PDB file of C-alpha atoms (C1' of nucleotides) in Angstrom:
ATOM      1  CA  UNK A   1      -0.010   0.014   0.233  1.00 46.00           C
ATOM      2  CA  UNK A   2       1.342   3.370  -0.654  1.00 42.00           C
ATOM      3  CA  UNK A   3       1.015   6.896   0.277  1.00 39.00           C
ATOM      4  CA  UNK A   4       1.725   8.968  -2.140  1.00 40.00           C
ATOM      5  CA  UNK A   5       4.052   5.996  -3.251  1.00 43.00           C
ATOM      6  CA  UNK A   6       5.184   6.531   0.539  1.00 45.00           C
ATOM      7  CA  UNK A   7       4.181   3.829   2.955  1.00 65.00           C
ATOM      8  CA  UNK A   8       0.476   2.968   4.144  1.00 75.00           C
ATOM      9  CA  UNK A   9      -0.909   4.322   7.637  1.00 82.00           C
ATOM     10  CA  UNK A  10      -0.544   0.655   9.817  1.00 83.00           C
ATOM     11  CA  UNK A  11      -3.916   0.042  11.342  1.00 86.00           C
ATOM     12  CA  UNK A  12      -6.332   1.193   8.134  1.00 94.00           C
ATOM     13  CA  UNK A  13      -5.215  -1.285   5.993  1.00 96.00           C
ATOM     14  CA  UNK A  14      -7.938  -4.235   7.975  1.00 96.00           C
ATOM     15  CA  UNK A  15     -10.819  -1.393   7.692  1.00 97.00           C
ATOM     16  CA  UNK A  16     -10.169  -0.482   4.090  1.00 97.00           C
ATOM     17  CA  UNK A  17     -10.500  -4.108   3.365  1.00 98.00           C
ATOM     18  CA  UNK A  18     -13.503  -4.603   6.405  1.00 98.00           C
ATOM     19  CA  UNK A  19     -15.532  -1.310   4.144  1.00 98.00           C
ATOM     20  CA  UNK A  20     -14.871  -2.319   0.913  1.00 98.00           C
ATOM     21  CA  UNK A  21     -15.931  -5.825   1.789  1.00 98.00           C
ATOM     22  CA  UNK A  22     -18.791  -3.362   3.198  1.00 98.00           C
ATOM     23  CA  UNK A  23     -20.465  -3.368  -0.601  1.00 97.00           C
ATOM     24  CA  UNK A  24     -20.160  -7.032  -1.377  1.00 96.00           C
ATOM     25  CA  UNK A  25     -18.254 -10.284  -1.873  1.00 96.00           C
ATOM     26  CA  UNK A  26     -14.502  -9.892  -3.571  1.00 97.00           C
ATOM     27  CA  UNK A  27     -12.155 -11.601  -3.899  1.00 97.00           C
ATOM     28  CA  UNK A  28      -8.250 -10.702  -2.875  1.00 96.00           C
ATOM     29  CA  UNK A  29      -7.258  -9.087  -6.081  1.00 96.00           C
ATOM     30  CA  UNK A  30     -10.789  -7.032  -6.697  1.00 96.00           C
ATOM     31  CA  UNK A  31     -10.454  -5.937  -3.411  1.00 97.00           C
ATOM     32  CA  UNK A  32      -6.888  -3.889  -4.494  1.00 95.00           C
ATOM     33  CA  UNK A  33      -8.034  -3.046  -7.303  1.00 95.00           C
ATOM     34  CA  UNK A  34     -11.362  -1.306  -5.888  1.00 96.00           C
ATOM     35  CA  UNK A  35      -9.380   0.640  -2.671  1.00 96.00           C
ATOM     36  CA  UNK A  36      -6.936   1.710  -5.686  1.00 94.00           C
ATOM     37  CA  UNK A  37     -10.002   2.688  -7.543  1.00 94.00           C
ATOM     38  CA  UNK A  38     -12.369   4.190  -4.638  1.00 95.00           C
ATOM     39  CA  UNK A  39      -9.219   5.997  -3.719  1.00 94.00           C
ATOM     40  CA  UNK A  40      -8.589   7.685  -6.825  1.00 94.00           C
ATOM     41  CA  UNK A  41      -5.369   6.102  -7.968  1.00 92.00           C
ATOM     42  CA  UNK A  42      -3.496   7.046  -4.794  1.00 93.00           C
ATOM     43  CA  UNK A  43      -3.384   4.069  -2.547  1.00 94.00           C
ATOM     44  CA  UNK A  44      -2.410   0.755  -4.126  1.00 91.00           C
ATOM     45  CA  UNK A  45      -2.640  -2.438  -1.889  1.00 93.00           C
ATOM     46  CA  UNK A  46       0.124  -4.623  -2.891  1.00 91.00           C
ATOM     47  CA  UNK A  47      -0.053  -7.939  -1.675  1.00 94.00           C
ATOM     48  CA  UNK A  48       2.271  -9.264   0.496  1.00 94.00           C
ATOM     49  CA  UNK A  49       0.456  -7.221   2.496  1.00 95.00           C
ATOM     50  CA  UNK A  50      -2.835  -7.866   0.950  1.00 96.00           C
ATOM     51  CA  UNK A  51      -2.934 -11.570   1.887  1.00 97.00           C
ATOM     52  CA  UNK A  52      -1.606 -11.939   5.377  1.00 97.00           C
ATOM     53  CA  UNK A  53      -4.151  -9.071   6.018  1.00 97.00           C
ATOM     54  CA  UNK A  54      -6.905 -11.319   4.888  1.00 97.00           C
ATOM     55  CA  UNK A  55      -5.700 -14.225   6.733  1.00 97.00           C
ATOM     56  CA  UNK A  56      -5.529 -12.093   9.433  1.00 96.00           C
ATOM     57  CA  UNK A  57      -9.161 -10.707   9.573  1.00 97.00           C
ATOM     58  CA  UNK A  58     -10.137 -13.965   8.905  1.00 97.00           C
ATOM     59  CA  UNK A  59      -8.242 -15.155  11.844  1.00 95.00           C
ATOM     60  CA  UNK A  60     -10.273 -13.251  14.166  1.00 96.00           C
ATOM     61  CA  UNK A  61     -13.725 -14.001  12.601  1.00 96.00           C
ATOM     62  CA  UNK A  62     -14.260 -10.646  10.968  1.00 97.00           C
ATOM     63  CA  UNK A  63     -13.945 -12.333   7.744  1.00 98.00           C
ATOM     64  CA  UNK A  64     -15.141 -15.300   5.990  1.00 97.00           C
ATOM     65  CA  UNK A  65     -14.013 -16.429   2.578  1.00 97.00           C
ATOM     66  CA  UNK A  66     -15.330 -19.638  -0.073  1.00 96.00           C
ATOM     67  CA  UNK A  67     -13.425 -20.413  -3.750  1.00 96.00           C
ATOM     68  CA  UNK A  68     -15.675 -19.718  -6.627  1.00 95.00           C
ATOM     69  CA  UNK A  69     -15.245 -17.627 -10.172  1.00 94.00           C
ATOM     70  CA  UNK A  70     -14.258 -14.314 -11.069  1.00 93.00           C
ATOM     71  CA  UNK A  71     -16.353 -12.564 -13.251  1.00 91.00           C
ATOM     72  CA  UNK A  72     -12.543 -12.930 -15.352  1.00 90.00           C
ATOM     73  CA  UNK A  73     -13.359 -16.384 -14.916  1.00 89.00           C
ATOM     74  CA  UNK A  74     -10.520 -17.450 -13.131  1.00 92.00           C
ATOM     75  CA  UNK A  75     -11.395 -20.006  -9.565  1.00 93.00           C
ATOM     76  CA  UNK A  76     -10.749 -16.909  -6.765  1.00 96.00           C
ATOM     77  CA  UNK A  77     -11.605 -16.975  -3.243  1.00 97.00           C
ATOM     78  CA  UNK A  78     -14.590 -14.613  -2.095  1.00 98.00           C
ATOM     79  CA  UNK A  79     -14.422 -12.697   1.105  1.00 98.00           C
ATOM     80  CA  UNK A  80     -17.910 -11.375   2.710  1.00 98.00           C
ATOM     81  CA  UNK A  81     -18.020  -9.775   6.386  1.00 97.00           C
ATOM     82  CA  UNK A  82     -19.375 -11.509   8.727  1.00 97.00           C
ATOM     83  CA  UNK A  83     -21.661  -9.626  11.807  1.00 97.00           C
ATOM     84  CA  UNK A  84     -18.286  -8.994  14.037  1.00 96.00           C
ATOM     85  CA  UNK A  85     -16.353  -7.887  10.992  1.00 97.00           C
ATOM     86  CA  UNK A  86     -19.689  -5.147  10.805  1.00 97.00           C
ATOM     87  CA  UNK A  87     -19.288  -4.492  14.068  1.00 97.00           C
ATOM     88  CA  UNK A  88     -15.136  -4.542  13.788  1.00 96.00           C
ATOM     89  CA  UNK A  89     -15.939  -1.959  10.830  1.00 97.00           C
ATOM     90  CA  UNK A  90     -17.856   0.628  12.831  1.00 96.00           C
ATOM     91  CA  UNK A  91     -15.358   0.537  15.605  1.00 95.00           C
ATOM     92  CA  UNK A  92     -11.966   1.073  13.250  1.00 95.00           C
ATOM     93  CA  UNK A  93     -14.248   3.477  12.193  1.00 95.00           C
ATOM     94  CA  UNK A  94     -14.845   5.307  14.894  1.00 94.00           C
ATOM     95  CA  UNK A  95     -11.660   4.991  15.883  1.00 93.00           C
ATOM     96  CA  UNK A  96     -10.203   6.337  12.871  1.00 94.00           C
ATOM     97  CA  UNK A  97     -12.189   9.169  12.997  1.00 95.00           C
ATOM     98  CA  UNK A  98     -11.673  10.228  15.955  1.00 93.00           C
ATOM     99  CA  UNK A  99      -7.637   9.889  15.244  1.00 94.00           C
ATOM    100  CA  UNK A 100      -8.223  11.528  11.864  1.00 94.00           C
ATOM    101  CA  UNK A 101      -9.674  14.325  13.735  1.00 95.00           C
ATOM    102  CA  UNK A 102      -7.094  14.650  16.540  1.00 94.00           C
ATOM    103  CA  UNK A 103      -4.540  15.247  14.308  1.00 95.00           C
ATOM    104  CA  UNK A 104      -6.575  17.892  11.784  1.00 96.00           C
ATOM    105  CA  UNK A 105      -6.835  19.954  15.550  1.00 95.00           C
ATOM    106  CA  UNK A 106      -3.027  19.554  15.483  1.00 96.00           C
ATOM    107  CA  UNK A 107      -2.221  20.521  12.337  1.00 97.00           C
ATOM    108  CA  UNK A 108      -4.507  23.286  12.138  1.00 96.00           C
ATOM    109  CA  UNK A 109      -3.298  25.023  16.060  1.00 96.00           C
ATOM    110  CA  UNK A 110      -1.378  28.364  15.041  1.00 95.00           C
ATOM    111  CA  UNK A 111       0.109  29.060  18.222  1.00 88.00           C
TER     112      UNK A 111
ATOM    113  CA  UNK B   1       0.576   7.289  21.072  1.00 44.00           C
ATOM    114  CA  UNK B   2      -2.549   6.012  21.623  1.00 42.00           C
ATOM    115  CA  UNK B   3      -5.826   6.548  18.916  1.00 39.00           C
ATOM    116  CA  UNK B   4      -8.628   6.720  21.428  1.00 39.00           C
ATOM    117  CA  UNK B   5      -6.672   3.503  23.552  1.00 41.00           C
ATOM    118  CA  UNK B   6      -5.122   1.665  21.140  1.00 43.00           C
ATOM    119  CA  UNK B   7      -2.124   2.192  19.151  1.00 62.00           C
ATOM    120  CA  UNK B   8      -0.940   5.718  17.301  1.00 72.00           C
ATOM    121  CA  UNK B   9      -1.186   5.363  13.519  1.00 79.00           C
ATOM    122  CA  UNK B  10       2.961   4.854  12.108  1.00 80.00           C
ATOM    123  CA  UNK B  11       4.238   7.710  10.223  1.00 84.00           C
ATOM    124  CA  UNK B  12       1.892  10.270  12.499  1.00 93.00           C
ATOM    125  CA  UNK B  13       4.299  10.817  15.139  1.00 95.00           C
ATOM    126  CA  UNK B  14       7.389  13.084  13.112  1.00 96.00           C
ATOM    127  CA  UNK B  15       4.434  14.871  11.855  1.00 97.00           C
ATOM    128  CA  UNK B  16       2.706  16.053  14.731  1.00 97.00           C
ATOM    129  CA  UNK B  17       6.461  16.180  16.262  1.00 97.00           C
ATOM    130  CA  UNK B  18       7.441  18.743  13.510  1.00 97.00           C
ATOM    131  CA  UNK B  19       4.432  20.888  13.419  1.00 97.00           C
ATOM    132  CA  UNK B  20       4.732  20.979  17.571  1.00 97.00           C
ATOM    133  CA  UNK B  21       7.823  22.312  16.836  1.00 97.00           C
ATOM    134  CA  UNK B  22       7.173  24.497  14.191  1.00 97.00           C
ATOM    135  CA  UNK B  23       5.011  26.507  16.834  1.00 96.00           C
ATOM    136  CA  UNK B  24       7.974  27.315  18.916  1.00 95.00           C
ATOM    137  CA  UNK B  25      11.024  25.690  20.423  1.00 95.00           C
ATOM    138  CA  UNK B  26      10.499  23.133  23.193  1.00 96.00           C
ATOM    139  CA  UNK B  27      11.553  20.038  25.122  1.00 96.00           C
ATOM    140  CA  UNK B  28      10.523  16.540  24.689  1.00 95.00           C
ATOM    141  CA  UNK B  29       8.383  16.928  27.822  1.00 94.00           C
ATOM    142  CA  UNK B  30       6.747  19.826  26.440  1.00 95.00           C
ATOM    143  CA  UNK B  31       6.370  18.355  23.408  1.00 95.00           C
ATOM    144  CA  UNK B  32       4.302  15.236  24.805  1.00 94.00           C
ATOM    145  CA  UNK B  33       1.901  17.628  26.904  1.00 93.00           C
ATOM    146  CA  UNK B  34       1.376  20.263  24.149  1.00 95.00           C
ATOM    147  CA  UNK B  35       0.092  17.760  21.320  1.00 94.00           C
ATOM    148  CA  UNK B  36      -1.942  15.785  24.238  1.00 92.00           C
ATOM    149  CA  UNK B  37      -3.670  19.253  24.629  1.00 92.00           C
ATOM    150  CA  UNK B  38      -3.853  20.242  21.196  1.00 94.00           C
ATOM    151  CA  UNK B  39      -5.577  17.330  20.422  1.00 94.00           C
ATOM    152  CA  UNK B  40      -8.003  17.583  23.338  1.00 92.00           C
ATOM    153  CA  UNK B  41      -6.653  14.462  25.207  1.00 90.00           C
ATOM    154  CA  UNK B  42      -7.433  12.541  22.721  1.00 92.00           C
ATOM    155  CA  UNK B  43      -3.334  11.940  21.688  1.00 93.00           C
ATOM    156  CA  UNK B  44      -1.050  10.428  24.131  1.00 90.00           C
ATOM    157  CA  UNK B  45       2.670  10.629  23.202  1.00 91.00           C
ATOM    158  CA  UNK B  46       4.475   7.857  25.373  1.00 89.00           C
ATOM    159  CA  UNK B  47       8.221   8.597  25.848  1.00 91.00           C
ATOM    160  CA  UNK B  48       9.562   4.820  24.792  1.00 92.00           C
ATOM    161  CA  UNK B  49       7.901   6.264  20.905  1.00 94.00           C
ATOM    162  CA  UNK B  50       9.176   9.896  21.790  1.00 95.00           C
ATOM    163  CA  UNK B  51      12.632  10.114  22.571  1.00 96.00           C
ATOM    164  CA  UNK B  52      13.628   7.678  19.599  1.00 95.00           C
ATOM    165  CA  UNK B  53      11.541   9.868  17.610  1.00 96.00           C
ATOM    166  CA  UNK B  54      13.576  13.008  18.276  1.00 96.00           C
ATOM    167  CA  UNK B  55      16.986  11.424  17.713  1.00 96.00           C
ATOM    168  CA  UNK B  56      15.851   9.968  14.515  1.00 95.00           C
ATOM    169  CA  UNK B  57      14.322  13.421  13.635  1.00 96.00           C
ATOM    170  CA  UNK B  58      18.180  14.675  14.982  1.00 96.00           C
ATOM    171  CA  UNK B  59      19.953  12.671  13.216  1.00 94.00           C
ATOM    172  CA  UNK B  60      18.164  13.411  10.110  1.00 95.00           C
ATOM    173  CA  UNK B  61      18.336  16.298  10.407  1.00 96.00           C
ATOM    174  CA  UNK B  62      15.593  18.210  10.792  1.00 97.00           C
ATOM    175  CA  UNK B  63      15.475  19.564  14.324  1.00 97.00           C
ATOM    176  CA  UNK B  64      18.391  19.956  16.798  1.00 96.00           C
ATOM    177  CA  UNK B  65      18.717  20.617  19.757  1.00 96.00           C
ATOM    178  CA  UNK B  66      20.611  22.237  22.517  1.00 95.00           C
ATOM    179  CA  UNK B  67      20.093  21.886  26.477  1.00 94.00           C
ATOM    180  CA  UNK B  68      18.632  24.509  28.648  1.00 94.00           C
ATOM    181  CA  UNK B  69      16.123  25.587  31.637  1.00 92.00           C
ATOM    182  CA  UNK B  70      12.389  24.677  31.244  1.00 90.00           C
ATOM    183  CA  UNK B  71       9.796  27.245  33.022  1.00 88.00           C
ATOM    184  CA  UNK B  72       9.737  24.787  36.027  1.00 87.00           C
ATOM    185  CA  UNK B  73      13.513  25.900  36.864  1.00 87.00           C
ATOM    186  CA  UNK B  74      15.043  22.269  35.283  1.00 89.00           C
ATOM    187  CA  UNK B  75      17.556  21.212  32.875  1.00 91.00           C
ATOM    188  CA  UNK B  76      16.084  20.324  29.773  1.00 94.00           C
ATOM    189  CA  UNK B  77      16.964  19.520  26.080  1.00 96.00           C
ATOM    190  CA  UNK B  78      15.093  21.757  23.824  1.00 97.00           C
ATOM    191  CA  UNK B  79      14.852  20.580  20.339  1.00 97.00           C
ATOM    192  CA  UNK B  80      14.039  23.378  16.969  1.00 97.00           C
ATOM    193  CA  UNK B  81      13.383  23.381  13.530  1.00 97.00           C
ATOM    194  CA  UNK B  82      15.860  23.200  11.333  1.00 97.00           C
ATOM    195  CA  UNK B  83      15.342  24.821   7.612  1.00 97.00           C
ATOM    196  CA  UNK B  84      14.651  21.141   6.579  1.00 96.00           C
ATOM    197  CA  UNK B  85      12.687  20.236   9.011  1.00 97.00           C
ATOM    198  CA  UNK B  86      10.126  22.644   7.661  1.00 97.00           C
ATOM    199  CA  UNK B  87      10.416  21.363   3.905  1.00 96.00           C
ATOM    200  CA  UNK B  88       9.624  17.683   6.022  1.00 96.00           C
ATOM    201  CA  UNK B  89       7.374  19.327   7.758  1.00 96.00           C
ATOM    202  CA  UNK B  90       5.610  20.493   4.519  1.00 96.00           C
ATOM    203  CA  UNK B  91       5.969  17.684   2.748  1.00 94.00           C
ATOM    204  CA  UNK B  92       4.557  15.232   5.346  1.00 95.00           C
ATOM    205  CA  UNK B  93       1.611  17.487   5.943  1.00 95.00           C
ATOM    206  CA  UNK B  94       1.030  17.009   2.009  1.00 94.00           C
ATOM    207  CA  UNK B  95       1.206  13.494   2.089  1.00 93.00           C
ATOM    208  CA  UNK B  96      -0.487  13.159   4.900  1.00 94.00           C
ATOM    209  CA  UNK B  97      -3.659  15.161   3.641  1.00 95.00           C
ATOM    210  CA  UNK B  98      -3.690  13.554   0.381  1.00 94.00           C
ATOM    211  CA  UNK B  99      -3.404  10.038   2.460  1.00 95.00           C
ATOM    212  CA  UNK B 100      -6.563  10.690   4.788  1.00 95.00           C
ATOM    213  CA  UNK B 101      -8.616  12.667   1.927  1.00 95.00           C
ATOM    214  CA  UNK B 102      -7.945   8.825  -0.146  1.00 95.00           C
ATOM    215  CA  UNK B 103      -9.255   6.868   3.113  1.00 96.00           C
ATOM    216  CA  UNK B 104     -12.340   9.275   3.345  1.00 96.00           C
ATOM    217  CA  UNK B 105     -12.504   8.955   0.147  1.00 96.00           C
ATOM    218  CA  UNK B 106     -13.699   5.316   0.121  1.00 97.00           C
ATOM    219  CA  UNK B 107     -14.981   5.344   3.885  1.00 97.00           C
ATOM    220  CA  UNK B 108     -17.680   7.647   1.868  1.00 97.00           C
ATOM    221  CA  UNK B 109     -18.147   5.009  -0.900  1.00 97.00           C
ATOM    222  CA  UNK B 110     -21.874   3.904  -0.912  1.00 95.00           C
ATOM    223  CA  UNK B 111     -21.441   1.068  -3.636  1.00 88.00           C
TER     224      UNK B 111
ATOM    225  C1'  DT C   1       3.220 -22.387 -30.826  1.00 87.80           C
ATOM    226  C1'  DT C   2       5.732 -19.324 -28.545  1.00 87.80           C
ATOM    227  C1'  DG C   3       5.946 -15.431 -25.636  1.00 87.80           C
ATOM    228  C1'  DC C   4       4.203 -12.352 -23.116  1.00 87.80           C
ATOM    229  C1'  DA C   5       0.511  -9.644 -20.100  1.00 87.80           C
ATOM    230  C1'  DA C   6      -3.428  -9.838 -17.330  1.00 87.80           C
ATOM    231  C1'  DT C   7      -5.323 -12.095 -13.330  1.00 87.80           C
ATOM    232  C1'  DA C   8      -5.351 -14.484  -9.176  1.00 87.80           C
ATOM    233  C1'  DC C   9      -2.967 -16.434  -5.151  1.00 87.80           C
ATOM    234  C1'  DC C  10       0.597 -17.211  -1.381  1.00 87.80           C
ATOM    235  C1'  DT C  11       5.032 -17.128   1.246  1.00 87.80           C
ATOM    236  C1'  DA C  12       9.598 -16.350   3.474  1.00 87.80           C
ATOM    237  C1'  DG C  13      12.171 -12.664   5.657  1.00 87.80           C
ATOM    238  C1'  DA C  14      13.826  -8.472   6.110  1.00 87.80           C
ATOM    239  C1'  DT C  15      12.380  -3.454   8.414  1.00 87.80           C
ATOM    240  C1'  DT C  16      10.806  -0.418  11.365  1.00 87.80           C
ATOM    241  C1'  DG C  17       7.861   2.168  14.390  1.00 87.80           C
ATOM    242  C1'  DT C  18       6.054   2.010  18.531  1.00 87.80           C
ATOM    243  C1'  DC C  19       4.290  -0.327  22.703  1.00 87.80           C
ATOM    244  C1'  DT C  20       6.022  -1.910  27.595  1.00 87.80           C
ATOM    245  C1'  DA C  21       8.853  -1.705  30.879  1.00 87.80           C
ATOM    246  C1'  DC C  22      11.966  -0.373  33.176  1.00 87.80           C
ATOM    247  C1'  DA C  23      16.285   2.822  35.296  1.00 87.80           C
ATOM    248  C1'  DA C  24      18.407   7.626  36.830  1.00 87.80           C
ATOM    249  C1'  DT C  25      18.491  12.193  38.065  1.00 87.80           C
ATOM    250  C1'  DA C  26      16.812  16.890  40.324  1.00 87.80           C
ATOM    251  C1'  DG C  27      14.852  19.971  41.829  1.00 87.80           C
ATOM    252  C1'  DT C  28       9.884  21.131  45.228  1.00 87.80           C
ATOM    253  C1'  DA C  29       6.743  20.067  49.387  1.00 87.80           C
ATOM    254  C1'  DG C  30       5.163  18.176  52.853  1.00 87.80           C
TER     255       DG C  30
ATOM    256  C1'  DC D   1      13.501  12.603  54.389  1.00 87.80           C
ATOM    257  C1'  DT D   2      10.314  11.244  52.274  1.00 87.80           C
ATOM    258  C1'  DA D   3       6.869  11.682  48.027  1.00 87.80           C
ATOM    259  C1'  DC D   4       6.729  13.328  43.832  1.00 87.80           C
ATOM    260  C1'  DT D   5       6.455  16.032  39.526  1.00 87.80           C
ATOM    261  C1'  DA D   6       9.359  17.257  35.228  1.00 87.80           C
ATOM    262  C1'  DT D   7      12.723  15.046  32.839  1.00 87.80           C
ATOM    263  C1'  DT D   8      15.381  12.275  29.971  1.00 87.80           C
ATOM    264  C1'  DG D   9      16.654   7.923  28.794  1.00 87.80           C
ATOM    265  C1'  DT D  10      17.348   2.534  27.065  1.00 87.80           C
ATOM    266  C1'  DA D  11      16.600  -2.815  26.583  1.00 87.80           C
ATOM    267  C1'  DG D  12      13.607  -5.892  23.863  1.00 87.80           C
ATOM    268  C1'  DA D  13       9.371  -7.434  22.729  1.00 87.80           C
ATOM    269  C1'  DC D  14       5.524  -6.612  18.982  1.00 87.80           C
ATOM    270  C1'  DA D  15       3.129  -6.486  15.326  1.00 87.80           C
ATOM    271  C1'  DA D  16       2.471  -4.549  10.530  1.00 87.80           C
ATOM    272  C1'  DT D  17       4.272  -3.815   6.158  1.00 87.80           C
ATOM    273  C1'  DC D  18       7.580  -4.108   2.186  1.00 87.80           C
ATOM    274  C1'  DT D  19      10.204  -6.446  -0.860  1.00 87.80           C
ATOM    275  C1'  DA D  20      10.846 -10.020  -3.486  1.00 87.80           C
ATOM    276  C1'  DG D  21      10.339 -13.950  -5.086  1.00 87.80           C
ATOM    277  C1'  DG D  22       7.422 -17.652  -6.314  1.00 87.80           C
ATOM    278  C1'  DT D  23       2.969 -20.394  -8.472  1.00 87.80           C
ATOM    279  C1'  DA D  24      -0.662 -21.569 -11.968  1.00 87.80           C
ATOM    280  C1'  DT D  25      -4.174 -19.987 -15.149  1.00 87.80           C
ATOM    281  C1'  DT D  26      -5.677 -18.011 -19.426  1.00 87.80           C
ATOM    282  C1'  DG D  27      -6.495 -14.668 -23.851  1.00 87.80           C
ATOM    283  C1'  DC D  28      -4.016 -13.112 -28.130  1.00 87.80           C
ATOM    284  C1'  DA D  29      -0.591 -11.784 -30.528  1.00 87.80           C
ATOM    285  C1'  DA D  30       3.083 -11.934 -33.550  1.00 87.80           C
TER     286       DA D  30
END
DNA sequence: TTGCAATACCTAGATTGTCTACAATAGTAG
DNA sequence: CTACTATTGTAGACAATCTAGGTATTGCAA
């Protein structure tokens, strides 16, 4: 993942994946494409981050996987949000907003 | 550092320190107090993160230190922004804004 | 029929920043 | 003389991301 060709901020990848899956069942490759598109090419997930993150989320019971066929006709593993995944997304989002507003507060301080 | 009692997002601490110093020369302890105040108690820097970050920034030539006396009359190491520190702050800020706007874009996507 | 690009999944190991949890010193207040 | 606050500092653990590789399948162009 890149922030302007630098690195992703730790902790946001999980939330972004959860959010992407909240829009619909999707496979790994598709998630990464979707994130790139939604962010207008600003955020780029790399596979070495993506797959470990997916397993992490699956282990924590936030998403679940099943094999299927992609729109391109290839075998692909489709992930979907579980109930606790939805809850986790709400929490991570709240805490992201809290955090980024706090940063914004600091950046706007003028004296 | 805490985001809602969880962890700080990697990469923002440097920017927050630089920004704090852009408001005036300050010592480590004071920087951490200032960040807490500016963020209205949302962000909490812990010392094990703060001092290594200060040395990192000093090594990179973004800040410089000199010993002095704190308002409380104790010996303290005062840091100030260098020229390249100011430049780095502008860049980090720009890239933070790019990044957080991209995240916001994704969070706001509804289909 | 060869070669290449795109789709799709996967993993080992390095890197690095943050956290936990200490330690140490110097004043100040009680 | 004790306790507390201010202040700096360090070692080691931890965890998420990145780099850099790998495999397999499909479609298409040369």
